[in-house]
Amino acid sequence: MELLTPEEGELALSHARHVLHEHVAREPYTEPEFPPVFSQKRGVFVTLTKKGDLRGCIGFPHAVMPLRDAIREAACSAATGDPRFPPVTPKELPDISVEVTVLTEPELLTASPADRPRAVIVGKHGLIVRGYGRSGLLLPQVPVEWGWNVTEFLDHTCMKAGLPRGCWQEASVQLFTFEGQIFTEKSK
């Protein structure tokens, strides 16, 4: 995956921030000219926090649309479509911090179930677990923020999917790894 430059990362954050204000507060926003990387299809997640607490996180694990469009869709959905939270209000916007994580394409982890913990690197890999008709995803920064070891990371990804802890040890449950380039506003 072609990495974004620091300047492109700042543009991704600015784009997500402006889209957030446009969507929530109905503030007009004219998109700038984007560098070519923003026309490439990329997976991306937009995470919103308020005073350090999660306020919304939605995205696309697979490269299904150009990055600029994926950021727009993810920012709007994180603000008003995350079922875990009520919609962000215009009054909250000054207290919201934005994070954009640009993803590599998820790859099936081919290690045997017993070897999966040795194949996952905390702080580098994000995880997707898929099994029993359910799936769940945790970004690479999540286990670092919570201080989890690799087993806890695997267990929590299962729980995010609504599956029991330890189901990652079953051969019928698939694991995918991906990496993310993280751009974060200063916390408010």
PDB file of C-alpha atoms in Angstrom:
ATOM      1  CA  MET A   1       0.000   0.000   0.000  1.00  0.00           C
ATOM      2  CA  GLU A   2       1.249   3.455  -0.901  1.00  0.00           C
ATOM      3  CA  LEU A   3       1.521   5.380   2.369  1.00  0.00           C
ATOM      4  CA  LEU A   4       0.099   8.847   2.680  1.00  0.00           C
ATOM      5  CA  THR A   5       2.555  11.646   3.353  1.00  0.00           C
ATOM      6  CA  PRO A   6       2.137  13.646   6.580  1.00  0.00           C
ATOM      7  CA  GLU A   7       0.606  16.449   4.482  1.00  0.00           C
ATOM      8  CA  GLU A   8      -1.870  14.035   2.884  1.00  0.00           C
ATOM      9  CA  GLY A   9      -2.705  12.728   6.357  1.00  0.00           C
ATOM     10  CA  GLU A  10      -3.464  16.277   7.496  1.00  0.00           C
ATOM     11  CA  LEU A  11      -5.663  16.707   4.426  1.00  0.00           C
ATOM     12  CA  ALA A  12      -7.506  13.464   5.290  1.00  0.00           C
ATOM     13  CA  LEU A  13      -8.161  14.796   8.807  1.00  0.00           C
ATOM     14  CA  SER A  14      -9.231  18.203   7.509  1.00  0.00           C
ATOM     15  CA  HIS A  15     -11.569  16.548   5.002  1.00  0.00           C
ATOM     16  CA  ALA A  16     -13.144  14.367   7.725  1.00  0.00           C
ATOM     17  CA  ARG A  17     -13.512  17.397  10.025  1.00  0.00           C
ATOM     18  CA  HIS A  18     -15.161  19.552   7.328  1.00  0.00           C
ATOM     19  CA  VAL A  19     -17.488  16.718   6.293  1.00  0.00           C
ATOM     20  CA  LEU A  20     -18.431  16.248   9.946  1.00  0.00           C
ATOM     21  CA  HIS A  21     -19.391  19.933  10.270  1.00  0.00           C
ATOM     22  CA  GLU A  22     -21.204  19.858   6.921  1.00  0.00           C
ATOM     23  CA  HIS A  23     -23.214  16.778   7.902  1.00  0.00           C
ATOM     24  CA  VAL A  24     -23.995  17.639  11.537  1.00  0.00           C
ATOM     25  CA  ALA A  25     -24.164  21.453  11.533  1.00  0.00           C
ATOM     26  CA  ARG A  26     -25.088  21.958   7.854  1.00  0.00           C
ATOM     27  CA  GLU A  27     -22.024  24.179   7.328  1.00  0.00           C
ATOM     28  CA  PRO A  28     -21.184  24.543   3.616  1.00  0.00           C
ATOM     29  CA  TYR A  29     -18.020  22.750   2.489  1.00  0.00           C
ATOM     30  CA  THR A  30     -16.394  22.791  -0.913  1.00  0.00           C
ATOM     31  CA  GLU A  31     -13.954  19.934  -1.326  1.00  0.00           C
ATOM     32  CA  PRO A  32     -10.385  20.956  -2.210  1.00  0.00           C
ATOM     33  CA  GLU A  33      -8.304  19.559  -5.043  1.00  0.00           C
ATOM     34  CA  PHE A  34      -7.038  16.236  -3.734  1.00  0.00           C
ATOM     35  CA  PRO A  35      -3.700  14.594  -4.532  1.00  0.00           C
ATOM     36  CA  PRO A  36      -3.940  11.411  -6.662  1.00  0.00           C
ATOM     37  CA  VAL A  37      -3.819   9.048  -3.647  1.00  0.00           C
ATOM     38  CA  PHE A  38      -7.312  10.232  -2.653  1.00  0.00           C
ATOM     39  CA  SER A  39      -8.658   8.792  -5.933  1.00  0.00           C
ATOM     40  CA  GLN A  40      -7.357   5.315  -5.090  1.00  0.00           C
ATOM     41  CA  LYS A  41      -9.770   2.837  -3.562  1.00  0.00           C
ATOM     42  CA  ARG A  42      -8.830   2.364   0.084  1.00  0.00           C
ATOM     43  CA  GLY A  43     -10.277   0.955   3.257  1.00  0.00           C
ATOM     44  CA  VAL A  44     -10.657   3.606   5.948  1.00  0.00           C
ATOM     45  CA  PHE A  45     -12.185   4.160   9.373  1.00  0.00           C
ATOM     46  CA  VAL A  46     -13.120   7.458  10.998  1.00  0.00           C
ATOM     47  CA  THR A  47     -13.103   7.479  14.791  1.00  0.00           C
ATOM     48  CA  LEU A  48     -14.686  10.284  16.806  1.00  0.00           C
ATOM     49  CA  THR A  49     -13.845  10.866  20.457  1.00  0.00           C
ATOM     50  CA  LYS A  50     -15.217  13.360  22.941  1.00  0.00           C
ATOM     51  CA  LYS A  51     -12.921  14.254  25.825  1.00  0.00           C
ATOM     52  CA  GLY A  52     -11.076  10.981  25.284  1.00  0.00           C
ATOM     53  CA  ASP A  53     -14.163   8.761  25.156  1.00  0.00           C
ATOM     54  CA  LEU A  54     -15.313   6.969  22.008  1.00  0.00           C
ATOM     55  CA  ARG A  55     -18.205   8.827  20.360  1.00  0.00           C
ATOM     56  CA  GLY A  56     -18.451   6.961  17.061  1.00  0.00           C
ATOM     57  CA  CYS A  57     -16.374   4.741  14.789  1.00  0.00           C
ATOM     58  CA  ILE A  58     -17.426   3.539  11.352  1.00  0.00           C
ATOM     59  CA  GLY A  59     -15.548   2.624   8.233  1.00  0.00           C
ATOM     60  CA  PHE A  60     -14.815   0.326   5.370  1.00  0.00           C
ATOM     61  CA  PRO A  61     -12.390  -2.556   5.949  1.00  0.00           C
ATOM     62  CA  HIS A  62     -12.114  -3.195   2.197  1.00  0.00           C
ATOM     63  CA  ALA A  63     -11.156  -0.839  -0.610  1.00  0.00           C
ATOM     64  CA  VAL A  64     -14.617  -0.277  -2.102  1.00  0.00           C
ATOM     65  CA  MET A  65     -14.460   3.401  -3.090  1.00  0.00           C
ATOM     66  CA  PRO A  66     -11.939   6.222  -3.584  1.00  0.00           C
ATOM     67  CA  LEU A  67     -10.339   7.385  -0.333  1.00  0.00           C
ATOM     68  CA  ARG A  68     -11.919  10.867  -0.421  1.00  0.00           C
ATOM     69  CA  ASP A  69     -15.407   9.307  -0.749  1.00  0.00           C
ATOM     70  CA  ALA A  70     -14.697   6.629   1.866  1.00  0.00           C
ATOM     71  CA  ILE A  71     -13.619   9.322   4.352  1.00  0.00           C
ATOM     72  CA  ARG A  72     -16.807  11.288   3.619  1.00  0.00           C
ATOM     73  CA  GLU A  73     -19.075   8.256   4.115  1.00  0.00           C
ATOM     74  CA  ALA A  74     -17.227   7.064   7.232  1.00  0.00           C
ATOM     75  CA  ALA A  75     -17.224  10.519   8.873  1.00  0.00           C
ATOM     76  CA  CYS A  76     -20.973  10.955   8.310  1.00  0.00           C
ATOM     77  CA  SER A  77     -21.740   7.453   9.551  1.00  0.00           C
ATOM     78  CA  ALA A  78     -19.476   7.770  12.606  1.00  0.00           C
ATOM     79  CA  ALA A  79     -21.322  10.965  13.556  1.00  0.00           C
ATOM     80  CA  THR A  80     -24.894   9.870  13.025  1.00  0.00           C
ATOM     81  CA  GLY A  81     -24.987   6.163  12.168  1.00  0.00           C
ATOM     82  CA  ASP A  82     -23.027   4.311  14.848  1.00  0.00           C
ATOM     83  CA  PRO A  83     -25.750   2.300  16.619  1.00  0.00           C
ATOM     84  CA  ARG A  84     -23.841   2.392  19.910  1.00  0.00           C
ATOM     85  CA  PHE A  85     -24.308   6.158  20.283  1.00  0.00           C
ATOM     86  CA  PRO A  86     -26.909   8.865  19.721  1.00  0.00           C
ATOM     87  CA  PRO A  87     -26.160  11.160  16.761  1.00  0.00           C
ATOM     88  CA  VAL A  88     -23.525  13.853  17.323  1.00  0.00           C
ATOM     89  CA  THR A  89     -25.138  17.257  17.787  1.00  0.00           C
ATOM     90  CA  PRO A  90     -23.832  20.597  16.497  1.00  0.00           C
ATOM     91  CA  LYS A  91     -23.242  21.691  20.111  1.00  0.00           C
ATOM     92  CA  GLU A  92     -20.820  18.763  20.619  1.00  0.00           C
ATOM     93  CA  LEU A  93     -18.618  19.518  17.601  1.00  0.00           C
ATOM     94  CA  PRO A  94     -16.082  21.719  19.458  1.00  0.00           C
ATOM     95  CA  ASP A  95     -15.409  18.814  21.850  1.00  0.00           C
ATOM     96  CA  ILE A  96     -15.055  16.118  19.161  1.00  0.00           C
ATOM     97  CA  SER A  97     -11.629  14.894  18.031  1.00  0.00           C
ATOM     98  CA  VAL A  98     -11.230  13.109  14.704  1.00  0.00           C
ATOM     99  CA  GLU A  99      -8.984  10.179  13.811  1.00  0.00           C
ATOM    100  CA  VAL A 100      -8.629   8.730  10.303  1.00  0.00           C
ATOM    101  CA  THR A 101      -7.124   5.254   9.840  1.00  0.00           C
ATOM    102  CA  VAL A 102      -6.243   4.291   6.260  1.00  0.00           C
ATOM    103  CA  LEU A 103      -6.132   0.502   5.929  1.00  0.00           C
ATOM    104  CA  THR A 104      -4.288  -2.091   3.930  1.00  0.00           C
ATOM    105  CA  GLU A 105      -6.477  -4.766   2.364  1.00  0.00           C
ATOM    106  CA  PRO A 106      -7.297  -7.498   4.946  1.00  0.00           C
ATOM    107  CA  GLU A 107      -5.462 -10.795   4.428  1.00  0.00           C
ATOM    108  CA  LEU A 108      -6.600 -14.201   5.610  1.00  0.00           C
ATOM    109  CA  LEU A 109      -4.419 -15.449   8.463  1.00  0.00           C
ATOM    110  CA  THR A 110      -3.303 -18.900   7.329  1.00  0.00           C
ATOM    111  CA  ALA A 111      -1.648 -19.966  10.592  1.00  0.00           C
ATOM    112  CA  SER A 112      -3.197 -22.915  12.381  1.00  0.00           C
ATOM    113  CA  PRO A 113      -5.514 -21.949  15.252  1.00  0.00           C
ATOM    114  CA  ALA A 114      -2.825 -22.858  17.788  1.00  0.00           C
ATOM    115  CA  ASP A 115      -0.290 -20.613  16.015  1.00  0.00           C
ATOM    116  CA  ARG A 116      -2.573 -17.606  15.549  1.00  0.00           C
ATOM    117  CA  PRO A 117      -1.313 -15.718  18.626  1.00  0.00           C
ATOM    118  CA  ARG A 118       2.258 -15.889  17.273  1.00  0.00           C
ATOM    119  CA  ALA A 119       1.123 -14.560  13.874  1.00  0.00           C
ATOM    120  CA  VAL A 120      -0.608 -11.445  15.239  1.00  0.00           C
ATOM    121  CA  ILE A 121       1.509  -8.443  16.253  1.00  0.00           C
ATOM    122  CA  VAL A 122      -0.142  -6.080  18.745  1.00  0.00           C
ATOM    123  CA  GLY A 123       0.306  -2.480  17.608  1.00  0.00           C
ATOM    124  CA  LYS A 124       0.839  -3.482  13.986  1.00  0.00           C
ATOM    125  CA  HIS A 125      -2.147  -5.611  13.037  1.00  0.00           C
ATOM    126  CA  GLY A 126      -5.839  -4.914  13.105  1.00  0.00           C
ATOM    127  CA  LEU A 127      -8.091  -7.958  13.207  1.00  0.00           C
ATOM    128  CA  ILE A 128     -11.286  -9.160  11.610  1.00  0.00           C
ATOM    129  CA  VAL A 129     -12.880 -12.341  12.941  1.00  0.00           C
ATOM    130  CA  ARG A 130     -15.519 -14.124  10.871  1.00  0.00           C
ATOM    131  CA  GLY A 131     -17.506 -17.139  11.999  1.00  0.00           C
ATOM    132  CA  TYR A 132     -20.988 -18.489  12.662  1.00  0.00           C
ATOM    133  CA  GLY A 133     -22.463 -15.877  10.336  1.00  0.00           C
ATOM    134  CA  ARG A 134     -20.969 -12.976  12.298  1.00  0.00           C
ATOM    135  CA  SER A 135     -17.943 -10.747  11.985  1.00  0.00           C
ATOM    136  CA  GLY A 136     -16.175  -8.140  14.058  1.00  0.00           C
ATOM    137  CA  LEU A 137     -13.258  -5.772  13.545  1.00  0.00           C
ATOM    138  CA  LEU A 138     -10.828  -3.982  15.837  1.00  0.00           C
ATOM    139  CA  LEU A 139      -8.319  -1.419  14.545  1.00  0.00           C
ATOM    140  CA  PRO A 140      -4.573  -1.828  15.250  1.00  0.00           C
ATOM    141  CA  GLN A 141      -4.553   0.999  17.810  1.00  0.00           C
ATOM    142  CA  VAL A 142      -7.273  -0.537  20.012  1.00  0.00           C
ATOM    143  CA  PRO A 143      -5.194  -3.172  21.872  1.00  0.00           C
ATOM    144  CA  VAL A 144      -2.443  -0.604  22.435  1.00  0.00           C
ATOM    145  CA  GLU A 145      -4.908   1.905  23.906  1.00  0.00           C
ATOM    146  CA  TRP A 146      -6.338  -0.765  26.240  1.00  0.00           C
ATOM    147  CA  GLY A 147      -3.010  -2.433  27.112  1.00  0.00           C
ATOM    148  CA  TRP A 148      -4.113  -5.847  25.810  1.00  0.00           C
ATOM    149  CA  ASN A 149      -1.805  -8.734  25.048  1.00  0.00           C
ATOM    150  CA  VAL A 150      -2.337 -10.757  21.864  1.00  0.00           C
ATOM    151  CA  THR A 151      -4.731 -13.262  23.466  1.00  0.00           C
ATOM    152  CA  GLU A 152      -6.869 -10.464  24.908  1.00  0.00           C
ATOM    153  CA  PHE A 153      -6.867  -8.789  21.491  1.00  0.00           C
ATOM    154  CA  LEU A 154      -8.061 -12.008  19.823  1.00  0.00           C
ATOM    155  CA  ASP A 155     -10.723 -12.527  22.506  1.00  0.00           C
ATOM    156  CA  HIS A 156     -12.022  -8.955  22.283  1.00  0.00           C
ATOM    157  CA  THR A 157     -12.260  -9.158  18.501  1.00  0.00           C
ATOM    158  CA  CYS A 158     -14.417 -12.278  18.921  1.00  0.00           C
ATOM    159  CA  MET A 159     -16.584 -10.456  21.466  1.00  0.00           C
ATOM    160  CA  LYS A 160     -16.930  -7.486  19.084  1.00  0.00           C
ATOM    161  CA  ALA A 161     -18.443  -9.967  16.616  1.00  0.00           C
ATOM    162  CA  GLY A 162     -20.853 -11.200  19.270  1.00  0.00           C
ATOM    163  CA  LEU A 163     -18.937 -14.456  19.539  1.00  0.00           C
ATOM    164  CA  PRO A 164     -17.522 -16.072  22.669  1.00  0.00           C
ATOM    165  CA  ARG A 165     -13.970 -15.481  23.875  1.00  0.00           C
ATOM    166  CA  GLY A 166     -11.593 -18.079  22.545  1.00  0.00           C
ATOM    167  CA  CYS A 167     -13.573 -18.889  19.396  1.00  0.00           C
ATOM    168  CA  TRP A 168     -10.488 -17.774  17.435  1.00  0.00           C
ATOM    169  CA  GLN A 169      -9.048 -21.174  18.407  1.00  0.00           C
ATOM    170  CA  GLU A 170     -11.623 -22.938  16.204  1.00  0.00           C
ATOM    171  CA  ALA A 171     -10.567 -23.912  12.674  1.00  0.00           C
ATOM    172  CA  SER A 172     -13.999 -22.911  11.330  1.00  0.00           C
ATOM    173  CA  VAL A 173     -13.495 -19.310  12.494  1.00  0.00           C
ATOM    174  CA  GLN A 174     -11.517 -17.158  10.065  1.00  0.00           C
ATOM    175  CA  LEU A 175      -9.117 -14.410  11.091  1.00  0.00           C
ATOM    176  CA  PHE A 176      -7.920 -11.615   8.837  1.00  0.00           C
ATOM    177  CA  THR A 177      -5.137  -9.150   9.591  1.00  0.00           C
ATOM    178  CA  PHE A 178      -4.603  -5.680   8.185  1.00  0.00           C
ATOM    179  CA  GLU A 179      -2.475  -2.659   8.971  1.00  0.00           C
ATOM    180  CA  GLY A 180      -3.448   0.959   9.347  1.00  0.00           C
ATOM    181  CA  GLN A 181      -1.862   4.349   8.889  1.00  0.00           C
ATOM    182  CA  ILE A 182      -3.293   6.475  11.698  1.00  0.00           C
ATOM    183  CA  PHE A 183      -3.798  10.246  11.597  1.00  0.00           C
ATOM    184  CA  THR A 184      -5.120  11.898  14.745  1.00  0.00           C
ATOM    185  CA  GLU A 185      -6.164  15.403  15.718  1.00  0.00           C
ATOM    186  CA  LYS A 186      -4.956  16.579  19.066  1.00  0.00           C
ATOM    187  CA  SER A 187      -7.426  15.411  21.731  1.00  0.00           C
ATOM    188  CA  LYS A 188      -9.942  17.944  22.960  1.00  0.00           C
TER     189      LYS A 188
END
